Amino acid sequence: MNDLELWRELGCQLRVDAVRASAAAGSGHPTSSMSAADLMAVLLAKHLRYDFERPEDPGNDHLIFSKGHATPLLYAMYKAAGAIDDGELLGYRKRGSRLEGHPTPVLPWVDVATGSLGQGLPIGVGVALAGKRLDRLPYRVWVLTGDGELAEGSMWEAFEHAALEKLDNLVAILDINRLGQAGETMHGWDLDFHVGVARAAGWHAITLDGHDHEAIDRAYAQVAAAKGRPTAIVARTIKGSGVAAVADKEGRHGKPLDDAEAAIRELGGLRNLTVKVQKPKNRATPHRFEATGNLELPRWEVGGSEATRRAYAEALVTIGTANGEVVALDGDVGNSTYLELFEAALPERFFEMYIAEQQMAAAAIGLQVRGWKPFASTFAAFWSRAYDFLRMAAVSRADVRLMGSHAGVSIGEDGPSQMGLEDIASIRAVWGSTVLYPCDANQTARLTAAMVERQGIVYLRTTRGKTPVIYSPDDEFPIGGCRVLRRSGDDRVTLVGAGITVHEALEAYEELLADGIAARVVDLYSVKPIDGATLAAAARETGAFVTAEDHRPEGGLGEAVLAALADAGERPRVTRLAVRTVPGSATPDEQLADAGIDSAAIAAAARRLLEPANPGHPPGDALRASPAGSATLRG
Amino acid sequence: MNDLELWRELGCQLRVDAVRASAAAGSGHPTSSMSAADLMAVLLAKHLRYDFERPEDPGNDHLIFSKGHATPLLYAMYKAAGAIDDGELLGYRKRGSRLEGHPTPVLPWVDVATGSLGQGLPIGVGVALAGKRLDRLPYRVWVLTGDGELAEGSMWEAFEHAALEKLDNLVAILDINRLGQAGETMHGWDLDFHVGVARAAGWHAITLDGHDHEAIDRAYAQVAAAKGRPTAIVARTIKGSGVAAVADKEGRHGKPLDDAEAAIRELGGLRNLTVKVQKPKNRATPHRFEATGNLELPRWEVGGSEATRRAYAEALVTIGTANGEVVALDGDVGNSTYLELFEAALPERFFEMYIAEQQMAAAAIGLQVRGWKPFASTFAAFWSRAYDFLRMAAVSRADVRLMGSHAGVSIGEDGPSQMGLEDIASIRAVWGSTVLYPCDANQTARLTAAMVERQGIVYLRTTRGKTPVIYSPDDEFPIGGCRVLRRSGDDRVTLVGAGITVHEALEAYEELLADGIAARVVDLYSVKPIDGATLAAAARETGAFVTAEDHRPEGGLGEAVLAALADAGERPRVTRLAVRTVPGSATPDEQLADAGIDSAAIAAAARRLLEPANPGHPPGDALRASPAGSATLRG
């Protein structure tokens, strides 16, 4: 068989196997697979360099299906490459199979989970960045995109960043099959539109017939010539190509073919070609950065004050100095997060992602595919921009470290658009996540260091203003622990805070003590995982809790405490102080008071809980009355 | 004074007032204001049509500061228009002032809150869509954007959609001042880049010197000629223009000037021009759609079955038929959400937003600015893509209705990328939100109808598969209520579910009853607000709770129940069943079993709670052992 014959046969085999796998599963996306079958056949047979027996080989190319629903095609490729057998292919989408409906890294050849559209290309930018700037290896990143997903702004972010970073190791293969899920895409078969966009961003762009194997081969061969520019291969394809009953038909998205047997016959029947996929040319050794191996965290004197956002950045510089795998990403707020310190100290490992939080998250996910340890930082509020990427990062079993600064109302005058007030709730809900919230500089430094080896989405929340340094630089803060800051034999109430509210709780403790009320004070710096044992002991020993958080009442610190005690033997009454209105502009102290989370509010809540005549307040909402002001009215 | 003199003087006045307001506040963004002062001076003095005394006038133009941090400029414009006085201007950013750090609709002339960058233009697309397709009025939407924020993919979504919808009533004024917050933007003063992007999207684009008043005037005058195309005015400007100490200097973002007095002198001193802003030409009467005024919701027979996603869509058709203000938005999943029914029935009020959830949310926010009642629908999972827009919509006091379909593991084979598992947590945490989660078709129809007049972010969560119809079409389901489905005098445990788990709880009830255990069953269809009184009664009367949710354990149904009972007199032991692993592919029933949220798991949890020897389980995590399987392992 010559090359052309092989490509044709392989294209048909991939279609047949996609049809068979979907038919066996009773679900799946065969038509979206068939449009790209020829594009992938030529890639697999000739241009991809990948050792399926050594998926961890640093020299391997990366193949990312941004159109993650085309798993019937992806898995048919794995079969054609000899990586899985036919029996496994036909177990597609069945319980226990690693061939899931959308790809996940449960499979060793899958870098990242896709299936939420518009993510594969920005993550590919991250992998390509690792290749260029960190690994410094010649591997290529091939990303197969759909056309419907090009409507996601995150795809534009990827186009823009890839060009800016001159990622000529990145190839986007645009499968323009005209049809989305519900109907025609915005631009149908207007290839010129997509070429125009890619070129406006600064890419090399080629159009072709996505079913012309020789044209595809020539296009892939051109990639190497596009020095300093990523390549977009804009392919006109037919959804369901090869089977007349579904080819270019609406209403055929995400469904097995009605008559799979007939379709297989039309495609020329079963084949069992195995392709010898090229391996990486040479033994590849990734670049390694010089590092001391010796972590010397910055130290702050007890009694001083420092902003936790700054402590994070200073700590990260020392962590990066000690560990050459650590890299940092910023979203044009490096002078607010102090990430500019990292940029100055370790410029080769600093990535400016500008105001594009989706691409920042995606780049972090891409960098960790290659084993780098990314720390990405922006305002806590703006991680909400990348929430779908964080959710999917968990499905990718990615290890990414995030810092969210300027949390809560305590930022003061800038107002609610800049206040992270939903970050704990949203990130806690991500599978396998860790949520840390330090209250002083030394604790921040320790927790930042602990993030390096922590798996999953690890989130550190920091505060804008300076807070008192209350811990020694030698104190330790294990993830999953908490700190009991005040306790005595006759504590009658437990005050739980984290971050800025720890200091408010400590002040409330003094106020209460002056009234003869002994309180326990807990610094819940590890919101997830949470120290259930210490909280349960406090519940047994003190009987009532006040939680205070610079965050919305839903899904935050207070609910985390309730969840930790939900099934405990003693379940205390808990008054949850949190931000229940829309703040306006005001000073940080005014904001804390208006939100009802300052020391006075904590002390008052504790007193109310201890009133003997008080049989139980109505839940939280009764507290709403307190702050108000014109800015809290509905417009 | 001739026009040119007026524009020059006004440009200086706007700068001076921006400097003064920021100086008085001790914070703010004067330099970002100064770059756009001339652009805004010409707009205010000649091209904007706006009646400041009648901000509700439907004929008014709309002015949106996508670069929301430029409030010193915006408020200086309000002063120049005679809408606020100098005293109020100097109260900028102080507690209680409606002149907040970033604009919010606490001010009557502000349509939407901005300050999270990249949102004003996509929201402007929504307002312009209302003008073209709904109001059918000739008002213009002027959006001032920064250059840094052009890196947000949501801005590209806006460019693409505005062109597609031929929004020649939309003008984006791009203030290209070269400098972001932390340093130079991606493209600096490369105006050609931005023009290339705008033209690739299909816009009319003009470059000019943003400090040349006559060029600005000519550009604004050209807008009317660009029939069928939105206009981008790409202006080269100087950040901090007019004051040498800050002009085009890095490190001056977001700070008052060091020497405000000297700057004011350099700008020619205080002025007190009042500009007579043009009012809308004619009395404008918005188009109204024919509607019956008579709501006849669809009805399902008890004992049948239907998917709640379909019931939502069928109900929405009847609601739209009755109420001409109701409009619907889809994100290329109209054949999955059944929004295609609305498209077929009421095509003029249907908006296809393609796979661009940020733009879909933004368009909904923009449409409600003009009083329309948008319902936007996609998979629950994909609302995570627009989370920052939802957070900000709350600050905008926007009334938007969202439907998230395909919630939870019960979707089956498609796997975790398509499963909404964090939507309750994230949307509950948004201020003023409502979270509804119906379990049958009739309940869905009633709740969908209740969404129409509900304020704030109102979210309805629906299920992919068919569920039994258990309620009569005449049953009522007030928001904030719940339904006690099973109860007796000797209930020993309360089972709380919502959506699909209601049916699992009902089966568990039967299982327990067979064992002689009476259980109460609560359908918590209104997760927020929550019916604390009914839950508290169940706590007093049954003493133990099992909650079951097709969602992550954090911030969902279980924690909502705990929060409702946190401060109650009786605080039951609560076992929270939720999705604690990463699901793979499997059938819906297998998924529910693997996640430990099916009837068997609920009954088992209830039995464990009632074992006399059982003093309290460790919190939730002990339950993790059950499902597992290869797909749940970390990769």
mmCIF file of C-alpha atoms in Angstrom, chain A residues 25 27 29 93-102 104-106 114-119 148-154 156-157 160-161 164 180-187 193 196-197 200-202 253 330 332-336 352-358 379 381-382 384-389 391-392 394-395 397-399 413-419 421-422 425-426 428-432 455-456 528 532 543 551-552 554-556 559-560 562-564 566-569 571-576 580-586 590 594 609 615-620 627-628 630-635, chain B residues 25 27 29 93-102 104-106 114-119 148-154 156-157 160-161 164 180-187 193 196-197 200-202 253 330 332-336 352-358 379 381-382 384-389 391-392 394-395 397-399 413-419 421-422 425-426 428-432 455-456 528 532 543 551-552 554-556 559-560 562-564 566-569 571-576 580-587 590 594 609 615-619 627-628 630-635:
data_model
loop_
_atom_site.group_PDB
_atom_site.id
_atom_site.type_symbol
_atom_site.label_atom_id
_atom_site.label_comp_id
_atom_site.label_asym_id
_atom_site.label_seq_id
_atom_site.Cartn_x
_atom_site.Cartn_y
_atom_site.Cartn_z
ATOM 1 C CA ALA A 25 -22.454 2.200 23.281
ATOM 2 C CA SER A 27 -24.590 6.945 22.292
ATOM 3 C CA HIS A 29 -20.711 11.411 18.378
ATOM 4 C CA ARG A 93 -18.890 4.493 27.348
ATOM 5 C CA LYS A 94 -19.642 1.422 29.452
ATOM 6 C CA ARG A 95 -19.261 1.513 33.205
ATOM 7 C CA GLY A 96 -15.668 0.919 34.270
ATOM 8 C CA SER A 97 -14.259 1.512 30.791
ATOM 9 C CA ARG A 98 -11.467 4.019 30.517
ATOM 10 C CA LEU A 99 -12.908 4.938 27.119
ATOM 11 C CA GLU A 100 -15.253 7.561 28.484
ATOM 12 C CA GLY A 101 -17.698 9.669 26.516
ATOM 13 C CA HIS A 102 -15.221 12.520 26.547
ATOM 14 C CA THR A 104 -9.874 12.112 30.390
ATOM 15 C CA PRO A 105 -6.342 11.339 31.558
ATOM 16 C CA VAL A 106 -7.582 8.053 32.967
ATOM 17 C CA THR A 114 -11.896 17.994 27.210
ATOM 18 C CA GLY A 115 -15.583 18.048 26.380
ATOM 19 C CA SER A 116 -16.325 21.501 27.624
ATOM 20 C CA LEU A 117 -15.749 23.170 24.286
ATOM 21 C CA GLY A 118 -13.189 25.868 23.745
ATOM 22 C CA GLN A 119 -10.651 24.508 26.210
ATOM 23 C CA GLY A 148 -18.810 25.427 16.779
ATOM 24 C CA GLU A 149 -16.353 25.868 19.616
ATOM 25 C CA LEU A 150 -14.534 28.648 17.784
ATOM 26 C CA ALA A 151 -17.346 30.868 19.110
ATOM 27 C CA GLU A 152 -15.899 30.566 22.620
ATOM 28 C CA GLY A 153 -13.872 33.629 23.523
ATOM 29 C CA SER A 154 -11.304 31.365 25.116
ATOM 30 C CA TRP A 156 -9.623 33.766 20.610
ATOM 31 C CA GLU A 157 -7.500 34.137 23.743
ATOM 32 C CA GLU A 160 -3.864 35.789 20.434
ATOM 33 C CA HIS A 161 -1.472 34.325 22.995
ATOM 34 C CA LEU A 164 2.275 36.666 20.787
ATOM 35 C CA GLY A 180 -22.972 22.656 15.341
ATOM 36 C CA GLN A 181 -25.171 20.730 17.713
ATOM 37 C CA ALA A 182 -28.475 22.482 17.175
ATOM 38 C CA GLY A 183 -27.971 23.849 13.662
ATOM 39 C CA GLU A 184 -25.477 25.579 11.421
ATOM 40 C CA THR A 185 -22.549 27.332 13.082
ATOM 41 C CA MET A 186 -22.181 31.096 12.907
ATOM 42 C CA HIS A 187 -19.975 30.973 9.845
ATOM 43 C CA PHE A 193 -13.683 34.060 7.924
ATOM 44 C CA GLY A 196 -9.051 36.055 8.404
ATOM 45 C CA VAL A 197 -9.330 35.739 12.162
ATOM 46 C CA ALA A 200 -5.433 38.909 12.195
ATOM 47 C CA ALA A 201 -4.114 37.230 15.330
ATOM 48 C CA GLY A 202 -0.785 36.601 13.620
ATOM 49 C CA HIS A 253 -25.180 15.467 16.231
ATOM 50 C CA ASP A 330 0.108 36.594 36.120
ATOM 51 C CA ASP A 332 -1.730 41.875 34.318
ATOM 52 C CA VAL A 333 -2.035 42.429 38.051
ATOM 53 C CA GLY A 334 1.570 41.683 38.986
ATOM 54 C CA ASN A 335 1.914 45.024 40.738
ATOM 55 C CA SER A 336 -1.120 44.211 42.896
ATOM 56 C CA GLU A 352 2.475 37.299 31.607
ATOM 57 C CA MET A 353 -0.976 36.187 30.467
ATOM 58 C CA TYR A 354 -2.506 39.676 30.404
ATOM 59 C CA ILE A 355 -6.201 40.134 31.175
ATOM 60 C CA ALA A 356 -7.244 36.705 29.968
ATOM 61 C CA GLU A 357 -7.986 34.535 32.970
ATOM 62 C CA GLN A 358 -9.280 31.622 30.925
ATOM 63 C CA PHE A 379 -7.659 38.853 42.101
ATOM 64 C CA ALA A 381 -12.888 37.857 42.040
ATOM 65 C CA PHE A 382 -11.432 37.186 38.620
ATOM 66 C CA SER A 384 -14.698 33.388 38.480
ATOM 67 C CA ARG A 385 -13.818 34.137 34.847
ATOM 68 C CA ALA A 386 -12.037 30.807 34.546
ATOM 69 C CA TYR A 387 -14.408 28.688 36.603
ATOM 70 C CA ASP A 388 -15.222 26.246 33.826
ATOM 71 C CA PHE A 389 -11.491 25.675 33.349
ATOM 72 C CA ARG A 391 -13.977 22.538 37.054
ATOM 73 C CA MET A 392 -12.493 20.746 34.061
ATOM 74 C CA ALA A 394 -10.266 18.602 38.267
ATOM 75 C CA VAL A 395 -11.538 16.139 35.661
ATOM 76 C CA ARG A 397 -6.608 15.455 37.508
ATOM 77 C CA ALA A 398 -4.416 18.513 36.966
ATOM 78 C CA ASP A 399 -2.209 19.892 39.701
ATOM 79 C CA GLU A 413 -13.068 51.613 48.165
ATOM 80 C CA ASP A 414 -12.831 49.733 44.883
ATOM 81 C CA GLY A 415 -16.218 48.173 45.499
ATOM 82 C CA PRO A 416 -17.908 44.883 44.711
ATOM 83 C CA SER A 417 -16.653 44.293 41.173
ATOM 84 C CA GLN A 418 -13.152 43.744 42.594
ATOM 85 C CA MET A 419 -14.179 41.815 45.732
ATOM 86 C CA LEU A 421 -16.948 37.058 47.616
ATOM 87 C CA GLU A 422 -17.880 33.777 45.935
ATOM 88 C CA ALA A 425 -17.887 28.523 47.582
ATOM 89 C CA SER A 426 -17.105 27.971 43.940
ATOM 90 C CA ARG A 428 -14.588 24.333 47.382
ATOM 91 C CA ALA A 429 -17.156 22.677 45.119
ATOM 92 C CA VAL A 430 -14.474 21.596 42.644
ATOM 93 C CA TRP A 431 -13.548 17.944 43.119
ATOM 94 C CA GLY A 432 -10.339 17.318 45.028
ATOM 95 C CA GLN A 455 -2.277 17.500 44.210
ATOM 96 C CA GLY A 456 -5.360 18.922 42.544
ATOM 97 C CA LYS A 528 -10.796 22.437 52.692
ATOM 98 C CA GLY A 532 -13.209 18.231 61.779
ATOM 99 C CA GLY A 543 -21.356 24.388 72.797
ATOM 100 C CA HIS A 551 -17.362 36.032 51.842
ATOM 101 C CA ARG A 552 -20.953 35.239 51.006
ATOM 102 C CA GLU A 554 -23.387 30.284 51.014
ATOM 103 C CA GLY A 555 -20.706 27.658 50.554
ATOM 104 C CA GLY A 556 -18.048 29.464 52.553
ATOM 105 C CA GLU A 559 -21.122 26.130 55.825
ATOM 106 C CA ALA A 560 -17.802 24.288 55.801
ATOM 107 C CA LEU A 562 -21.485 23.109 59.630
ATOM 108 C CA ALA A 563 -20.628 20.320 57.218
ATOM 109 C CA ALA A 564 -17.715 19.235 59.382
ATOM 110 C CA ALA A 566 -23.135 17.685 60.529
ATOM 111 C CA ASP A 567 -22.794 14.140 61.697
ATOM 112 C CA ALA A 568 -20.895 14.794 64.937
ATOM 113 C CA GLY A 569 -22.165 13.764 68.329
ATOM 114 C CA ARG A 571 -23.891 19.842 67.070
ATOM 115 C CA PRO A 572 -23.569 23.361 68.414
ATOM 116 C CA ARG A 573 -25.704 26.321 67.582
ATOM 117 C CA VAL A 574 -23.807 28.241 64.937
ATOM 118 C CA THR A 575 -24.287 31.900 64.085
ATOM 119 C CA ARG A 576 -22.772 32.586 60.710
ATOM 120 C CA ARG A 580 -25.123 39.458 52.986
ATOM 121 C CA THR A 581 -25.510 42.681 51.014
ATOM 122 C CA VAL A 582 -23.930 44.319 47.980
ATOM 123 C CA PRO A 583 -21.210 46.548 49.382
ATOM 124 C CA GLY A 584 -20.531 49.972 47.954
ATOM 125 C CA SER A 585 -17.355 51.981 48.365
ATOM 126 C CA ALA A 586 -16.041 52.586 51.866
ATOM 127 C CA GLU A 590 -16.227 50.553 57.375
ATOM 128 C CA ASP A 594 -21.183 47.329 57.408
ATOM 129 C CA LEU A 609 -25.906 33.028 71.627
ATOM 130 C CA PRO A 615 -33.952 29.634 72.504
ATOM 131 C CA GLY A 616 -32.587 29.938 69.010
ATOM 132 C CA HIS A 617 -32.561 32.694 66.467
ATOM 133 C CA PRO A 618 -34.164 32.481 63.091
ATOM 134 C CA PRO A 619 -31.503 31.522 60.597
ATOM 135 C CA GLY A 620 -29.043 34.122 59.364
ATOM 136 C CA PRO A 627 -25.815 47.404 57.566
ATOM 137 C CA ALA A 628 -27.933 48.718 54.652
ATOM 138 C CA SER A 630 -28.166 53.427 49.857
ATOM 139 C CA ALA A 631 -25.662 51.238 48.077
ATOM 140 C CA THR A 632 -27.363 48.078 49.291
ATOM 141 C CA LEU A 633 -30.772 48.931 47.893
ATOM 142 C CA ARG A 634 -31.912 47.189 44.777
ATOM 143 C CA GLY A 635 -31.625 49.552 41.791
ATOM 144 C CA ALA B 25 -10.979 59.955 47.541
ATOM 145 C CA SER B 27 -7.796 56.341 45.375
ATOM 146 C CA HIS B 29 -8.011 55.748 38.311
ATOM 147 C CA ARG B 93 -15.661 56.467 46.830
ATOM 148 C CA LYS B 94 -16.770 57.557 50.302
ATOM 149 C CA ARG B 95 -19.110 55.432 52.373
ATOM 150 C CA GLY B 96 -22.735 55.995 51.418
ATOM 151 C CA SER B 97 -21.897 57.774 48.164
ATOM 152 C CA ARG B 98 -23.549 56.458 45.045
ATOM 153 C CA LEU B 99 -20.355 57.397 43.205
ATOM 154 C CA GLU B 100 -18.677 54.079 43.807
ATOM 155 C CA GLY B 101 -15.206 53.052 42.717
ATOM 156 C CA HIS B 102 -16.722 51.236 39.758
ATOM 157 C CA THR B 104 -23.244 50.386 39.467
ATOM 158 C CA PRO B 105 -26.933 51.018 38.738
ATOM 159 C CA VAL B 106 -27.292 52.590 42.159
ATOM 160 C CA THR B 114 -18.751 47.122 35.230
ATOM 161 C CA GLY B 115 -15.274 46.849 36.682
ATOM 162 C CA SER B 116 -14.674 43.247 35.877
ATOM 163 C CA LEU B 117 -13.029 43.942 32.551
ATOM 164 C CA GLY B 118 -14.316 42.579 29.277
ATOM 165 C CA GLN B 119 -17.983 42.744 30.224
ATOM 166 C CA GLY B 148 -6.028 45.849 28.266
ATOM 167 C CA GLU B 149 -9.488 44.352 28.438
ATOM 168 C CA LEU B 150 -9.471 43.527 24.734
ATOM 169 C CA ALA B 151 -7.457 40.468 25.803
ATOM 170 C CA GLU B 152 -10.588 38.974 27.357
ATOM 171 C CA GLY B 153 -12.152 36.406 25.070
ATOM 172 C CA SER B 154 -15.552 37.774 25.966
ATOM 173 C CA TRP B 156 -14.044 38.757 20.904
ATOM 174 C CA GLU B 157 -17.396 37.085 21.486
ATOM 175 C CA GLU B 160 -18.285 38.345 16.531
ATOM 176 C CA HIS B 161 -21.915 38.509 17.669
ATOM 177 C CA LEU B 164 -23.341 38.624 12.949
ATOM 178 C CA GLY B 180 -2.370 48.083 31.215
ATOM 179 C CA GLN B 181 -2.214 47.845 34.961
ATOM 180 C CA ALA B 182 1.116 46.142 35.412
ATOM 181 C CA GLY B 183 2.850 47.154 32.186
ATOM 182 C CA GLU B 184 2.359 47.526 28.474
ATOM 183 C CA THR B 185 -0.614 45.725 26.915
ATOM 184 C CA MET B 186 -0.100 42.896 24.436
ATOM 185 C CA HIS B 187 -0.267 45.166 21.433
ATOM 186 C CA PHE B 193 -3.815 45.008 15.082
ATOM 187 C CA GLY B 196 -7.498 44.024 11.744
ATOM 188 C CA VAL B 197 -9.349 42.078 14.404
ATOM 189 C CA ALA B 200 -11.958 40.281 10.506
ATOM 190 C CA ALA B 201 -15.038 40.073 12.696
ATOM 191 C CA GLY B 202 -16.966 42.192 10.197
ATOM 192 C CA HIS B 253 -2.409 52.895 37.067
ATOM 193 C CA ASP B 330 -29.862 29.487 23.628
ATOM 194 C CA ASP B 332 -26.368 25.957 20.491
ATOM 195 C CA VAL B 333 -28.033 23.320 22.622
ATOM 196 C CA GLY B 334 -31.636 24.084 21.692
ATOM 197 C CA ASN B 335 -32.217 20.487 20.672
ATOM 198 C CA SER B 336 -31.069 19.296 24.101
ATOM 199 C CA GLU B 352 -29.246 31.968 19.176
ATOM 200 C CA MET B 353 -26.029 32.841 20.955
ATOM 201 C CA TYR B 354 -24.045 29.813 19.742
ATOM 202 C CA ILE B 355 -21.340 28.297 21.940
ATOM 203 C CA ALA B 356 -20.490 31.526 23.723
ATOM 204 C CA GLU B 357 -21.909 31.395 27.217
ATOM 205 C CA GLN B 358 -20.298 34.630 28.316
ATOM 206 C CA PHE B 379 -26.291 22.771 30.213
ATOM 207 C CA ALA B 381 -22.164 22.613 33.551
ATOM 208 C CA PHE B 382 -21.627 25.392 31.051
ATOM 209 C CA SER B 384 -19.600 27.869 34.891
ATOM 210 C CA ARG B 385 -18.224 29.517 31.739
ATOM 211 C CA ALA B 386 -20.156 32.693 32.496
ATOM 212 C CA TYR B 387 -19.712 32.745 36.264
ATOM 213 C CA ASP B 388 -18.022 36.130 36.397
ATOM 214 C CA PHE B 389 -20.938 37.570 34.413
ATOM 215 C CA ARG B 391 -21.483 37.481 39.836
ATOM 216 C CA MET B 392 -21.438 40.901 38.219
ATOM 217 C CA ALA B 394 -25.937 40.625 40.846
ATOM 218 C CA VAL B 395 -23.963 43.839 41.330
ATOM 219 C CA ARG B 397 -29.146 44.275 40.200
ATOM 220 C CA ALA B 398 -30.058 42.555 36.948
ATOM 221 C CA ASP B 399 -33.087 40.309 36.653
ATOM 222 C CA GLU B 413 -22.661 8.102 29.557
ATOM 223 C CA ASP B 414 -21.456 11.524 28.471
ATOM 224 C CA GLY B 415 -19.299 11.768 31.578
ATOM 225 C CA PRO B 416 -18.131 14.525 33.892
ATOM 226 C CA SER B 417 -17.371 17.262 31.374
ATOM 227 C CA GLN B 418 -21.103 17.541 30.657
ATOM 228 C CA MET B 419 -22.329 17.106 34.251
ATOM 229 C CA LEU B 421 -21.998 19.293 39.640
ATOM 230 C CA GLU B 422 -20.951 22.676 40.998
ATOM 231 C CA ALA B 425 -22.848 25.926 45.013
ATOM 232 C CA SER B 426 -21.621 28.600 42.664
ATOM 233 C CA ARG B 428 -26.230 30.006 45.522
ATOM 234 C CA ALA B 429 -23.217 32.130 46.450
ATOM 235 C CA VAL B 430 -24.282 34.923 44.105
ATOM 236 C CA TRP B 431 -26.011 37.741 45.981
ATOM 237 C CA GLY B 432 -29.779 37.782 45.803
ATOM 238 C CA GLN B 455 -35.914 39.621 40.838
ATOM 239 C CA GLY B 456 -32.218 38.865 40.665
ATOM 240 C CA LYS B 528 -32.556 29.213 47.843
ATOM 241 C CA GLY B 532 -36.293 26.899 57.151
ATOM 242 C CA GLY B 543 -34.382 14.154 64.827
ATOM 243 C CA HIS B 551 -24.133 17.607 43.059
ATOM 244 C CA ARG B 552 -20.872 18.028 44.932
ATOM 245 C CA GLU B 554 -19.840 21.505 49.077
ATOM 246 C CA GLY B 555 -22.293 24.377 48.879
ATOM 247 C CA GLY B 556 -25.198 22.305 47.638
ATOM 248 C CA GLU B 559 -25.083 22.507 53.227
ATOM 249 C CA ALA B 560 -28.144 24.627 52.461
ATOM 250 C CA LEU B 562 -27.412 22.669 57.509
ATOM 251 C CA ALA B 563 -27.349 26.426 57.152
ATOM 252 C CA ALA B 564 -31.125 26.612 57.542
ATOM 253 C CA ALA B 566 -27.576 26.177 62.053
ATOM 254 C CA ASP B 567 -29.153 28.396 64.612
ATOM 255 C CA ALA B 568 -32.344 26.393 65.219
ATOM 256 C CA GLY B 569 -33.309 25.031 68.591
ATOM 257 C CA ARG B 571 -30.067 20.564 65.252
ATOM 258 C CA PRO B 572 -30.388 17.051 63.887
ATOM 259 C CA ARG B 573 -27.621 14.753 62.828
ATOM 260 C CA VAL B 574 -27.388 15.098 59.071
ATOM 261 C CA THR B 575 -25.841 12.589 56.718
ATOM 262 C CA ARG B 576 -25.127 14.248 53.427
ATOM 263 C CA ARG B 580 -17.729 12.732 45.995
ATOM 264 C CA THR B 581 -15.723 11.230 43.143
ATOM 265 C CA VAL B 582 -15.066 11.949 39.483
ATOM 266 C CA PRO B 583 -17.622 9.889 37.593
ATOM 267 C CA GLY B 584 -16.756 8.112 34.395
ATOM 268 C CA SER B 585 -19.194 6.880 31.773
ATOM 269 C CA ALA B 586 -22.057 4.634 32.881
ATOM 270 C CA THR B 587 -25.819 4.467 32.642
ATOM 271 C CA GLU B 590 -25.249 3.065 37.544
ATOM 272 C CA ASP B 594 -21.826 4.697 42.084
ATOM 273 C CA LEU B 609 -28.345 7.051 61.595
ATOM 274 C CA PRO B 615 -22.944 7.742 68.419
ATOM 275 C CA GLY B 616 -22.088 9.721 65.313
ATOM 276 C CA HIS B 617 -20.166 8.972 62.189
ATOM 277 C CA PRO B 618 -17.087 10.734 61.040
ATOM 278 C CA PRO B 619 -18.176 13.414 58.604
ATOM 279 C CA PRO B 627 -18.134 3.680 44.640
ATOM 280 C CA ALA B 628 -14.577 3.873 43.244
ATOM 281 C CA SER B 630 -10.824 2.804 37.787
ATOM 282 C CA ALA B 631 -12.337 6.036 36.559
ATOM 283 C CA THR B 632 -12.259 7.563 40.004
ATOM 284 C CA LEU B 633 -8.544 7.032 40.541
ATOM 285 C CA ARG B 634 -6.246 9.951 40.247
ATOM 286 C CA GLY B 635 -4.443 9.843 36.907
#
